[in-house]
Coordinates of C-alpha atoms in Angstrom, one line a residue:
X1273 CA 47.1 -3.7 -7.3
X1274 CA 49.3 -3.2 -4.4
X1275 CA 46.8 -2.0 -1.5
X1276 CA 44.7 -4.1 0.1
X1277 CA 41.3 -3.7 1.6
X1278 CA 40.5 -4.0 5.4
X1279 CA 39.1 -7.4 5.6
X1280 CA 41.8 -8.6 2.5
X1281 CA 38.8 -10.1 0.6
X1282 CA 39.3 -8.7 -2.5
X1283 CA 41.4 -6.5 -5.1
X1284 CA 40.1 -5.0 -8.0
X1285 CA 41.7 -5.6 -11.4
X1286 CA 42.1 -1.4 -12.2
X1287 CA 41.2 -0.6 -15.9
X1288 CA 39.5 -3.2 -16.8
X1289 CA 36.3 -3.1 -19.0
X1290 CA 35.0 -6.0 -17.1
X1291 CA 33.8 -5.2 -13.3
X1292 CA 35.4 -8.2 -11.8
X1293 CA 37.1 -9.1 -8.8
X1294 CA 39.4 -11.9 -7.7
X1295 CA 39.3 -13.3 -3.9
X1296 CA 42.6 -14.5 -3.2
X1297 CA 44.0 -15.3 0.1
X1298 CA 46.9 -13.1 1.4
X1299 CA 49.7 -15.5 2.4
X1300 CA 51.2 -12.8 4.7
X1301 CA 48.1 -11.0 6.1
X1302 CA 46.6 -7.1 5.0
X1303 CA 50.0 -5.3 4.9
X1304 CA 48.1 -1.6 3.4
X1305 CA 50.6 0.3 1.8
X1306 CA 53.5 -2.4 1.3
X1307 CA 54.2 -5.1 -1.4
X1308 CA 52.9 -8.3 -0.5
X1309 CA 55.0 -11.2 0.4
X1310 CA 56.2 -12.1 -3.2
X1311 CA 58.2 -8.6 -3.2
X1312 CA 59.0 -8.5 0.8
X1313 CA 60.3 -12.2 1.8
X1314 CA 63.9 -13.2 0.9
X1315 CA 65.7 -15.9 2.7
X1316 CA 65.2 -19.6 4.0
X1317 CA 62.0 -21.3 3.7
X1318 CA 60.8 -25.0 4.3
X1319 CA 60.9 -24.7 0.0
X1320 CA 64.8 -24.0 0.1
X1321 CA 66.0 -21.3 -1.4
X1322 CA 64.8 -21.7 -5.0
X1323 CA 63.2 -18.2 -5.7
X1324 CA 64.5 -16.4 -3.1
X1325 CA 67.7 -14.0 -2.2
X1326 CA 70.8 -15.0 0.0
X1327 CA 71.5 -14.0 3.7
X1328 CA 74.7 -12.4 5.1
X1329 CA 76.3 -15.7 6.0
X1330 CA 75.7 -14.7 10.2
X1331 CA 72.1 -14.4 9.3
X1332 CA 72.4 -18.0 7.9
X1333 CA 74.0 -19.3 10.5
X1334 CA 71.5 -18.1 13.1
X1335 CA 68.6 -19.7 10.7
X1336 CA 70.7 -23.1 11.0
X1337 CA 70.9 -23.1 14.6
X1338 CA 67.5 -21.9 15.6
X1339 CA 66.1 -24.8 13.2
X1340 CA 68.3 -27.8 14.3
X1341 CA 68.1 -27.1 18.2
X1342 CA 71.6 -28.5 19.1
X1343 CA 75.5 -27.2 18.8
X1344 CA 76.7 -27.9 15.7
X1345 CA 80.2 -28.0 13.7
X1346 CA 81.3 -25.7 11.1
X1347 CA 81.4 -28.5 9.1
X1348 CA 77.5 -29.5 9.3
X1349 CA 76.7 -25.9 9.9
X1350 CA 78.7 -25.8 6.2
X1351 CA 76.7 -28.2 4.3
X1352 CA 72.9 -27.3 5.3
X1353 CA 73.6 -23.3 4.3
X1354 CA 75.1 -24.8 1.0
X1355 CA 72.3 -27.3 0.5
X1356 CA 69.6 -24.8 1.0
X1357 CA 71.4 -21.8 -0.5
X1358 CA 71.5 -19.0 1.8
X1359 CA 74.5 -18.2 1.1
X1360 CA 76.3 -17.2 -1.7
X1361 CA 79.9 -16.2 -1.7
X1362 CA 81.4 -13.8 -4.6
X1363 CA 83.4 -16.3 -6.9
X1364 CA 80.9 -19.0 -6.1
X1365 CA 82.5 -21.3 -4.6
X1366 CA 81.1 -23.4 -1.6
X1367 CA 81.3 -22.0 2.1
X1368 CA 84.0 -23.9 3.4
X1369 CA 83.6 -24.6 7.5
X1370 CA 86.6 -22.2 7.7
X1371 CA 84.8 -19.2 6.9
X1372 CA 82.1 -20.3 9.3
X1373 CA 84.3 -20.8 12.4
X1374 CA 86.3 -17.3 11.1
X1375 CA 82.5 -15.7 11.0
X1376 CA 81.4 -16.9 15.1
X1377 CA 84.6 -15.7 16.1
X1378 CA 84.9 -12.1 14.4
X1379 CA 83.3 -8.9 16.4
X1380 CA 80.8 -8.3 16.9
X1381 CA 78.9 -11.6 16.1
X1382 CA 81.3 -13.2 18.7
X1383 CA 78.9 -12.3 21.3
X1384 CA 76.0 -14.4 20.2
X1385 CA 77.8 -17.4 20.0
X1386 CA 79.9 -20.1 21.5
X1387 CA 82.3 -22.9 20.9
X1388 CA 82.5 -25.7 22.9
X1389 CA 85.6 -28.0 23.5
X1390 CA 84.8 -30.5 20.5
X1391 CA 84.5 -27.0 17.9
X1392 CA 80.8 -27.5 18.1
X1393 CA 78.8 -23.9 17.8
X1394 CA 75.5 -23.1 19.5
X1395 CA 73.6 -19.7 20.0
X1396 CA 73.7 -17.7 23.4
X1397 CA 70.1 -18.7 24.6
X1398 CA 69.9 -14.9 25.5
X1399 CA 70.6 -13.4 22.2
X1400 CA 68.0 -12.6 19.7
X1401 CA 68.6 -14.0 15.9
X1402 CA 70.5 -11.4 13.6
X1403 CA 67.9 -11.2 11.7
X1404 CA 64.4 -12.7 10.8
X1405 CA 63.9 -15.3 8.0
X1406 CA 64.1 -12.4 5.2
X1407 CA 66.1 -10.5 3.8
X1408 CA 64.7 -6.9 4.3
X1409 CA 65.0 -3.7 1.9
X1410 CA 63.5 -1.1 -0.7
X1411 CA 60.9 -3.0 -3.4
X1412 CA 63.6 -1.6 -6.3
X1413 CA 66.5 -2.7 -4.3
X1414 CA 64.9 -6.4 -3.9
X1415 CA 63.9 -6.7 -7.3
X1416 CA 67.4 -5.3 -8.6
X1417 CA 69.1 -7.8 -6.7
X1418 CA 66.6 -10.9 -8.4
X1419 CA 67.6 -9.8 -11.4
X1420 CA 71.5 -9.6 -10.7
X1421 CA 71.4 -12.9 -9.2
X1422 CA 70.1 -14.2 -12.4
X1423 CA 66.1 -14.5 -11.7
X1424 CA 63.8 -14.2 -14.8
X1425 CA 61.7 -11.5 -15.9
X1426 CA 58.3 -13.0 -14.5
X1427 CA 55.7 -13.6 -17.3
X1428 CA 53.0 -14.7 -15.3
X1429 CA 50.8 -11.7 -13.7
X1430 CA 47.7 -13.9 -11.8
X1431 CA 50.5 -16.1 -9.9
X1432 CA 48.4 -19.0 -7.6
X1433 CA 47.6 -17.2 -3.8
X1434 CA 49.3 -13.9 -4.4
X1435 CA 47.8 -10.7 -5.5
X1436 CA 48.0 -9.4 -8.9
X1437 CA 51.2 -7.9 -10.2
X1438 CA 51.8 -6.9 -13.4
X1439 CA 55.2 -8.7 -15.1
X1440 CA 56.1 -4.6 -16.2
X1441 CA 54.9 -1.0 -15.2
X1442 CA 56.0 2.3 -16.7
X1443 CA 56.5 5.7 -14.4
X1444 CA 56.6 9.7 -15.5
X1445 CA 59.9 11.2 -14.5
X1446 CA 59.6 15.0 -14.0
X1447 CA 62.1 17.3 -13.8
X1448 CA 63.0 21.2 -14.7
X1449 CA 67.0 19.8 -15.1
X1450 CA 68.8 20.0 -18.4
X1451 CA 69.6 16.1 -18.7
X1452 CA 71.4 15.0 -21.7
X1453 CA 70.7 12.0 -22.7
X1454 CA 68.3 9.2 -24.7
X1455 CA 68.4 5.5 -23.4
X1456 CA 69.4 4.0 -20.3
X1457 CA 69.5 0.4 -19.7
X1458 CA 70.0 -0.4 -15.6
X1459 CA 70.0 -3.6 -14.5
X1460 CA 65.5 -4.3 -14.7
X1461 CA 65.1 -0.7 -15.5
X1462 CA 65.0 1.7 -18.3
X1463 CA 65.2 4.9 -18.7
X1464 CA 63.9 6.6 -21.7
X1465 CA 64.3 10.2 -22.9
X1466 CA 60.6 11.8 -23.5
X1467 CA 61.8 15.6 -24.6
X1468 CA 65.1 17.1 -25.7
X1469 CA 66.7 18.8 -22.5
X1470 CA 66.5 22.3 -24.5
X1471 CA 63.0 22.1 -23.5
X1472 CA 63.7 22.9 -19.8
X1473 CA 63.0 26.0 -17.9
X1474 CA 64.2 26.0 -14.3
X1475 CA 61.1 25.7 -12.3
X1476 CA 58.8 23.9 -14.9
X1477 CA 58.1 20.2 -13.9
X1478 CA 58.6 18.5 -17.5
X1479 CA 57.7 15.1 -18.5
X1480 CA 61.6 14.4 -18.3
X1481 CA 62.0 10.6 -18.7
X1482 CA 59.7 6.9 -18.5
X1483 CA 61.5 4.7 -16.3
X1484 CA 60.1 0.8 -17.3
X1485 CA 60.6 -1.3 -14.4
X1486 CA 61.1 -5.3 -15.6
X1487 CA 59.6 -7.7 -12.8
X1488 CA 62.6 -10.3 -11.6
X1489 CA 61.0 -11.4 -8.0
X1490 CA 60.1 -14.9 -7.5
X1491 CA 56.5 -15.2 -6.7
X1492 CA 56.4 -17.6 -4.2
X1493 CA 55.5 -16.9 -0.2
X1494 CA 57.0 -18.5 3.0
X1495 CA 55.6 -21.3 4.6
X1496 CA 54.3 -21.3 8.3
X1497 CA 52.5 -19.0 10.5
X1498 CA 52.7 -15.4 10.2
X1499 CA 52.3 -13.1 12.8
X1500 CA 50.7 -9.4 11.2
X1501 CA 52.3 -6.6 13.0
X1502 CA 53.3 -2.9 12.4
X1503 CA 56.6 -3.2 10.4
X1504 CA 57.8 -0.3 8.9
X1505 CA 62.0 -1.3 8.4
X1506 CA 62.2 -1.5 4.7
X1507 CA 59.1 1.6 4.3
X1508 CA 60.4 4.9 3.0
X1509 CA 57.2 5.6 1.6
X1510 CA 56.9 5.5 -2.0
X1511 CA 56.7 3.2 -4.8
X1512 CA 59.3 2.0 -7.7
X1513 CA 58.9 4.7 -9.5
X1514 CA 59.6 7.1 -6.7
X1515 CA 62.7 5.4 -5.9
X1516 CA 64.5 5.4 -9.0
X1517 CA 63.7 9.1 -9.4
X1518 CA 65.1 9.9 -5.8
X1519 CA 68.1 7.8 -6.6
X1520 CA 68.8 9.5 -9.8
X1521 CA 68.3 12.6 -8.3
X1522 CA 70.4 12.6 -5.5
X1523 CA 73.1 11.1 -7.8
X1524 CA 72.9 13.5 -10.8
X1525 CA 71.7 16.4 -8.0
X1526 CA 69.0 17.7 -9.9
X1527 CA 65.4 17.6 -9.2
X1528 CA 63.8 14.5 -10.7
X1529 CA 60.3 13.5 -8.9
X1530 CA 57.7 10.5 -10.1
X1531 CA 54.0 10.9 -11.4
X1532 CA 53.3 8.0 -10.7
X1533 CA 52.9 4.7 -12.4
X1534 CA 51.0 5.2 -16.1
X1535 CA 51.1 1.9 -17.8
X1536 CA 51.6 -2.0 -16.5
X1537 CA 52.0 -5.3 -18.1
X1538 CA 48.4 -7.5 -17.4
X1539 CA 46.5 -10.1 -18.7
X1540 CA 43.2 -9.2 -20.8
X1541 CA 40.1 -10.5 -19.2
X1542 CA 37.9 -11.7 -22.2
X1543 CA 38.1 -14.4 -24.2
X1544 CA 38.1 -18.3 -22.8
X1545 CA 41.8 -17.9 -21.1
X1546 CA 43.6 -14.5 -20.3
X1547 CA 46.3 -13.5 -22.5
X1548 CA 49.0 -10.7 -22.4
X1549 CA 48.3 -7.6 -24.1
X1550 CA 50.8 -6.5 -26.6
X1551 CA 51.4 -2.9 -25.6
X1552 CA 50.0 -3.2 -21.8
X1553 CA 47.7 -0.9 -19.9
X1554 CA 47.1 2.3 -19.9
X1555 CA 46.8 3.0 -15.7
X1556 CA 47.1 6.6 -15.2
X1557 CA 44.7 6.5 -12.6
X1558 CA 47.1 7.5 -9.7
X1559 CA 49.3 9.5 -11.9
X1560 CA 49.8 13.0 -10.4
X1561 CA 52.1 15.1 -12.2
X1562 CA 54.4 16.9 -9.3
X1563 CA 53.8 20.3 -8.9
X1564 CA 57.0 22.9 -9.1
X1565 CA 56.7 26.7 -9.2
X1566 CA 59.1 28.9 -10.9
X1567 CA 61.5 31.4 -8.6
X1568 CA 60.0 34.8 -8.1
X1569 CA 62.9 36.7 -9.6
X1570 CA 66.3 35.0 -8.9
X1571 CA 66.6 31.0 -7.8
X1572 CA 67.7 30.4 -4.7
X1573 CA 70.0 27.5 -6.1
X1574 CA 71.3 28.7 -9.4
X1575 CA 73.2 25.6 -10.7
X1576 CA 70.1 23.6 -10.7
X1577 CA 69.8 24.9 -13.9
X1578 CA 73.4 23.7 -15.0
X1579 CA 73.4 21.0 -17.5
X1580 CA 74.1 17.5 -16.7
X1581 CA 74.2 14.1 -18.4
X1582 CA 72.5 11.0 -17.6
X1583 CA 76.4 9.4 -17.8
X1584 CA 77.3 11.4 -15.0
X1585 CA 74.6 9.3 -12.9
X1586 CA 75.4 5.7 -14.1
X1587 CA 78.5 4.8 -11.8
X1588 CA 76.9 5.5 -8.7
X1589 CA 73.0 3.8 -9.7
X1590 CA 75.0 0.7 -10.9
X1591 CA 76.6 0.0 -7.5
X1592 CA 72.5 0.1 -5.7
X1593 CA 72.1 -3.9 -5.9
X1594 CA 75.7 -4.5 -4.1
X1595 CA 74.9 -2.1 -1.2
X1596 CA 73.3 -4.1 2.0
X1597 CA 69.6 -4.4 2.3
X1598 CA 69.8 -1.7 5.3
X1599 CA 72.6 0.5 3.7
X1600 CA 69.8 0.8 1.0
X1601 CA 67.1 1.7 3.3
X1602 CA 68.9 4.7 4.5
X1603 CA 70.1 5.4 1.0
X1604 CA 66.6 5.7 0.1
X1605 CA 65.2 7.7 2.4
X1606 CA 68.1 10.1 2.6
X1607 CA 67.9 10.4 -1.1
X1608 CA 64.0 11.7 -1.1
X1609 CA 65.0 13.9 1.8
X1610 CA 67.5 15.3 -0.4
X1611 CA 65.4 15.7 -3.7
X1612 CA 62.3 17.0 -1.7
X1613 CA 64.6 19.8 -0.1
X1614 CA 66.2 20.8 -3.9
X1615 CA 62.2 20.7 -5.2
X1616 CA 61.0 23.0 -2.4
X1617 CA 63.9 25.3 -2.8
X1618 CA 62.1 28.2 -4.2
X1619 CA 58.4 27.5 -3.1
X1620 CA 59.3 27.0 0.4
X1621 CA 62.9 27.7 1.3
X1622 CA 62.2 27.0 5.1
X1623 CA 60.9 23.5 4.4
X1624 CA 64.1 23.4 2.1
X1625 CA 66.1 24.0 5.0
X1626 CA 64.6 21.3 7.0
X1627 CA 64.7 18.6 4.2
X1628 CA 68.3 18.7 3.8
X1629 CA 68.9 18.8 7.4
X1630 CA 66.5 15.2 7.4
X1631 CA 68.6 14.0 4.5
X1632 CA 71.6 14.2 6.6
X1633 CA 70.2 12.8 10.2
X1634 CA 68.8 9.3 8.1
X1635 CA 72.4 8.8 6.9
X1636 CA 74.3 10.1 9.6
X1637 CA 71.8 7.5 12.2
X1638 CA 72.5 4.6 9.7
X1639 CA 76.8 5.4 9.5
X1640 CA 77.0 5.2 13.0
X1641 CA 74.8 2.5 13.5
X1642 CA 77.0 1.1 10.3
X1643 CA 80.2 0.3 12.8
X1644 CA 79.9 -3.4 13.3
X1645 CA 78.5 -2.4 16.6
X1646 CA 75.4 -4.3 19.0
X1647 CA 73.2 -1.8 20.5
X1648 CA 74.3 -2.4 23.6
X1649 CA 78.0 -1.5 22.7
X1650 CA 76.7 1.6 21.1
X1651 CA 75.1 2.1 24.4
X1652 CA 78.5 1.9 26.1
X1653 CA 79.7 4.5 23.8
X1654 CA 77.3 7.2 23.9
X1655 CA 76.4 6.7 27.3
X1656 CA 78.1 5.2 29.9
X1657 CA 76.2 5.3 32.8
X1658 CA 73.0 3.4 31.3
X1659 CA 75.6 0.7 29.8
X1660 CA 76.7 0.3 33.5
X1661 CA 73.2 0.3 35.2
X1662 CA 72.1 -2.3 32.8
X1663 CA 74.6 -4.8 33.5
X1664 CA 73.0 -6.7 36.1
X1665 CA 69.8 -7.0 33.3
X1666 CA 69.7 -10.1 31.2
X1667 CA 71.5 -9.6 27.8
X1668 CA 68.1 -9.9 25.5
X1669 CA 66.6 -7.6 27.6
X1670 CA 69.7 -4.9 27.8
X1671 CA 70.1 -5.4 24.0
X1672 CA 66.5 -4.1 23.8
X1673 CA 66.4 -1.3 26.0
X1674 CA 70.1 -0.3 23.9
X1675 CA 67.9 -0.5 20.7
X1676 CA 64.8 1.2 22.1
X1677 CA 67.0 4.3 23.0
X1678 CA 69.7 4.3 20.1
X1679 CA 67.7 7.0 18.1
X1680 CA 68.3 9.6 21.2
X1681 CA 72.1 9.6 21.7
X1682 CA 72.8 12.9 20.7
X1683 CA 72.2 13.6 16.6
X1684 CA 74.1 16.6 16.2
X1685 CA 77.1 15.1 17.3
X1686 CA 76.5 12.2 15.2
X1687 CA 75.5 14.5 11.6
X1688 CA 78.6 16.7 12.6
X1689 CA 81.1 13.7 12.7
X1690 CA 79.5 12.5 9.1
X1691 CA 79.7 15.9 7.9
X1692 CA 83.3 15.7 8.4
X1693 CA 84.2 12.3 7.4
X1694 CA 83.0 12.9 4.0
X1695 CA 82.8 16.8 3.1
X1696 CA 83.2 17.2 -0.6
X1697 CA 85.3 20.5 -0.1
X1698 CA 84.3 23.7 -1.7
X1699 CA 82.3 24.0 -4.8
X1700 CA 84.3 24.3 -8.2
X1701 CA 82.8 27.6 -8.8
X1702 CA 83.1 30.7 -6.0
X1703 CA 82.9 34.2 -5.2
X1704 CA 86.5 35.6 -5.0
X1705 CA 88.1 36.0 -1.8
X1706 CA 85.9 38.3 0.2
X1707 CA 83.2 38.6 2.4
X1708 CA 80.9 36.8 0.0
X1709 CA 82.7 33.7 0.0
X1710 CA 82.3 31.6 3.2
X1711 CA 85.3 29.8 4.3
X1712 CA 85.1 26.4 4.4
X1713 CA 87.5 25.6 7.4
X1714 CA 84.7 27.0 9.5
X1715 CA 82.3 24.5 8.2
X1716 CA 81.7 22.6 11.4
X1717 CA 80.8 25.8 13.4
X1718 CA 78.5 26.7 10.8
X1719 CA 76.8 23.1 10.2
X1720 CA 76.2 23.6 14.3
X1721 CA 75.0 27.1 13.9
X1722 CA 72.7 26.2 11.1
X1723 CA 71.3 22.9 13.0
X1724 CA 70.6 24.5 15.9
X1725 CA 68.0 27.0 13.5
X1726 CA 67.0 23.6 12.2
X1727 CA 65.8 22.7 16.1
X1728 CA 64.4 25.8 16.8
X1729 CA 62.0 26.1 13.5
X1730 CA 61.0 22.3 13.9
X1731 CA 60.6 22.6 18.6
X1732 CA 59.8 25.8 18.9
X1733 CA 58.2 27.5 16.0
X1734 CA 61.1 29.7 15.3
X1735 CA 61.4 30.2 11.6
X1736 CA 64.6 29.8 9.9
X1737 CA 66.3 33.3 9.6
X1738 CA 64.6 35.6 6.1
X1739 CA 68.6 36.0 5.5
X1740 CA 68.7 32.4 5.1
X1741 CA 65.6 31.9 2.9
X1742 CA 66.5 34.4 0.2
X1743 CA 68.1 34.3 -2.8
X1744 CA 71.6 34.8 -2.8
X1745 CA 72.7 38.3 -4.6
X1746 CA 75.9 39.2 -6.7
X1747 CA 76.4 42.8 -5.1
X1748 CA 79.9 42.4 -4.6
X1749 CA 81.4 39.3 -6.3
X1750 CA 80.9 37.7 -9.8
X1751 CA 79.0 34.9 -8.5
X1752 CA 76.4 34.1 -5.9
X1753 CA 77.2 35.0 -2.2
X1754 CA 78.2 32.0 -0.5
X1755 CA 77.2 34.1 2.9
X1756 CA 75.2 37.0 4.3
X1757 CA 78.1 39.4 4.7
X1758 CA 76.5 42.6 6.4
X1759 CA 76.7 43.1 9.3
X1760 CA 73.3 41.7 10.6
X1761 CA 69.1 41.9 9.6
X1762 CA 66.8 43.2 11.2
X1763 CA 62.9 42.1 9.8
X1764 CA 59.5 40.5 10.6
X1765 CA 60.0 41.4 14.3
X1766 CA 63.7 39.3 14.5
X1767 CA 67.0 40.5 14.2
X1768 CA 70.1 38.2 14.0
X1769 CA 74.1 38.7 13.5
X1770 CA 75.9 37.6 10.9
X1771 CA 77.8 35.2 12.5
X1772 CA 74.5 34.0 13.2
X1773 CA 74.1 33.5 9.3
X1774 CA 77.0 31.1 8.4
X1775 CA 75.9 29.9 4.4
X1776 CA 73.0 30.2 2.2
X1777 CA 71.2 27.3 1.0
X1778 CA 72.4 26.8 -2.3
X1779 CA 76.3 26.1 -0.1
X1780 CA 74.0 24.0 1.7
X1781 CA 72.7 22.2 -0.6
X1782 CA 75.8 21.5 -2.9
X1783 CA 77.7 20.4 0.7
X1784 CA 74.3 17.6 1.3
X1785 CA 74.1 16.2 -1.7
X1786 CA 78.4 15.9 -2.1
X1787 CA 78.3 14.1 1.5
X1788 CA 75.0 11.8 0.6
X1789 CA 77.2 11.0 -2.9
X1790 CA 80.4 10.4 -0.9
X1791 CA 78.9 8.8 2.1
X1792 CA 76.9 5.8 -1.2
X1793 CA 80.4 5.9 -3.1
X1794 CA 82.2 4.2 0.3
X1795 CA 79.2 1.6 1.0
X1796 CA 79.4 0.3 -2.8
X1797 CA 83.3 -0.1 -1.7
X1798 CA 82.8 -1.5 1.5
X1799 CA 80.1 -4.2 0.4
X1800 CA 82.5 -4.9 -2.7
X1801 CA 84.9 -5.4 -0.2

């Protein structure tokens, strides 16, 4: 019951034998597509901060401030976060003023703030908040990080002024991998084993695993006005279900896809009050099964057929609720990138191509936007002459032209330096030495090779190269080619050089998903940090 009509006057209770429908005001406004407010909103409220998540302790600060309308000391500034609770530090403690005055002072938060002879703190009139009254991020991320923080598994599921929600829903994981494995408890979630991985056949979508998502977020909405516009920060376009499988995938790098939600945790309707039912609801109504074909003679990315076990995953999906609420965005969205390019591999190698390439620009965008930097300052870096013509322009209005234009400075420069700072190295398993086996020193040459096919298929209609979109043969070396070794191709009215044909996609794809693992590993140590 997550959508939401056009005029929000009604959602229907799906599966029910009884036709009804329940008219319940949306707190928050028609939001189609997104959770509503119970699963979006996460910081300070008029109620405090009973049933809602903490704020990085600058975005409480900035909350203080903007509510008391006058300079304040660490001290006081202290005390109101630690009354209302918006900030939690690691070994509990209270925030001590300290920590406040160290926060104000430390780059690049500095520049919003300032300190008066008596040590009293006020805002820069000029600079916008850090961040609005909630705490943004993924609908699995929010509700992980309820459940670490110690918030209940709801039981109610027709909570006063919010839209239904089931208190538990079940998913269909498919995959073709080999997955050892039976139970997995995560945190909210489980994760059980449908069908012994001998059952796999790479290429045949399996109903792999049922992921049971637990509900732990509170239900209640902010107070005060709410103004409905497009908002798309915390959107990466799927549901619980699909995150979890994309997350799994990227971190076990197999193909793992969701078919959707088939059974959820209601009330039944009949009777003189609504009660739970035992076993919940069957609600297969949106459940697709994904669809995967099987390679046409030889895969193009052999060791997706390599088995795995659902240990190998469990470091990396444990650390998801430390990351930050933005870190996980990208994390997200990279990670379905990554999976959809590994599904399309042998139906569409082209799209494959592209995919990857995505996965890579969402994580290399968020790592350099990850350096502690203002836009502005990011501005100064990447280009120099707008930084200097803007600074005669008012700071709120320079740090919104910077954030407008961020997305342009120049990606491949940006997904080349992330490339480098966390290449896995080679893969365990190679060709020999020999023309077959690409060498990996020349990695950067090739990555800017390979993106500059990326630019041409998605700005000019120039397909990636056949070379590249073929399986990789074994004419000459034990294993898969890593490279096209001839001396060029001519076919389908193109003809390219080999040099122009640096790595085929199952390199490719091994080298995505070890940066993607390498690039979460080091945000679960720098938020544990």
């Amino acid at each position: 019951m997550h959508g939401c009509s056009s005029s929000c006057a009604s959602h229907d209770l799906a599966g029910s034998r009884a036709s009804l429908k329940f008219h319940i005001p949306h707190p928050a406004g028609c939001r189609s597509g997104q959770y509503p407010s119970r699963a979006l909103y996460a910081g300070p409220t008029d109620h405090g901060a009973l049933g809602f998540l903490p704020l990085l302790l600058h975005d409480a600060i900035d909350q203080v401030l903007l509510r008391s309308e006058r300079a304040m000391s660490s001290r006081e500034l202290a005390d109101e976060i630690n009354l209302r609770g918006w900030y939690r530090r690691r070994d509990g403690a209270p925030l001590p003023a300290s920590q406040v005055m160290a926060r104000v002072r430390r780059a690049p938060h500095r520049e919003r703030y300032t300190v008066d002879s008596e040590y009293r703190i006020s805002r820069v009139e000029s600079s916008p908040p850090n961040r609005a009254p909630f705490a943004p991020g993924p609908h699995g991320w929010l509700n992980w990080v309820a459940e670490q923080f110690g918030f209940p598994q709801r039981e109610t599921v027709h909570p006063d002024s919010v839209v239904i929600e089931p208190s538990w829903e079940e998913f269909v994981l498919y995959s073709d991998a080999n997955i050892d494995g039976t139970w997995l408890e995560l945190g909210p979630y489980d994760l059980v084993f449908l069908e012994p991985p001998q059952a796999t056949s790479l290429g045949v979508a399996r109903r792999a695993m049922l992921l049971r998502s637990w509900d732990h977020l509170p239900d209640d909405p902010p107070s005060g006005p709410y103004e409905l516009e497009d908002d798309v920060e915390a959107y990466f376009g799927g549901d619980i279900g699909d995150e979890l499988a994309a997350l799994l995938g990227l971190a076990l790098a197999r193909r793992v896809r969701s078919g959707g939600r088939v059974r959820q945790g209601l009330l039944a309707l009949g009777g003189e009050r609504p009660r739970p039912i035992r076993l919940g609801l069957a609600s297969e109504g949106t459940h697709r099964p994904p669809v995967l074909e099987p390679p046409i003679g030889e895969p193009m990315i052999a060791w997706l057929a390599d088995p795995v076990t659902i240990d190998d995953a469990v470091e990396l999906l444990s650390t998801y609720p430390k990351l930050d609420g933005r870190d996980a965005i990208a994390l997200i969205r990279a990670a379905r990138q990554y999976v959809d390019g590994l599904w399309l591999a042998d139906t569409d190698p082209r799209l494959s191509w592209i995919k990857l390439f995505s996965a890579l620009e969402v994580a290399a965008n968020r790592f350099d936007d990850g350096r502690q930097e203002s836009p502005l300052a990011q501005l100064r870096r990447h280009r120099r002459g707008m930084a200097k013509a803007l600074k005669d322009v008012p700071h709120d209005v320079a740090e919104a032209i910077a954030r407008e234009v961020s997305r342009l400075f120049n990606v491949e420069r940006k997904l080349r330096r992330f490339v480098k700072e966390f290449d896995p190295g080679p893969p365990p398993l190679r060709p020999s030495e020999g023309p077959a086996r690409f060498v990996w020193e020349e990695l950067d040459e090739a990555i800017a090779t390979l993106y500059d096919h990326r630019s041409r298929d998605l700005h000019d209609g120039i397909a990636f190269p056949p070379p590249l979109c073929e399986p990789p043969d074994k004419l000459i070396s034990d294993r898969a080619s890593e490279r096209f070794y001839f001396l060029g191709m001519s076919t389908k009215g193109g003809q390219w050089t080999a040099e122009n044909l640096p790595m085929q996609l199952h390199v490719f794809a091994y080298l995505v998903g070890g940066v993607l693992r390498n690039w979460w590993r080091a945000l679960a140590e720098s938020a544990q940090s």
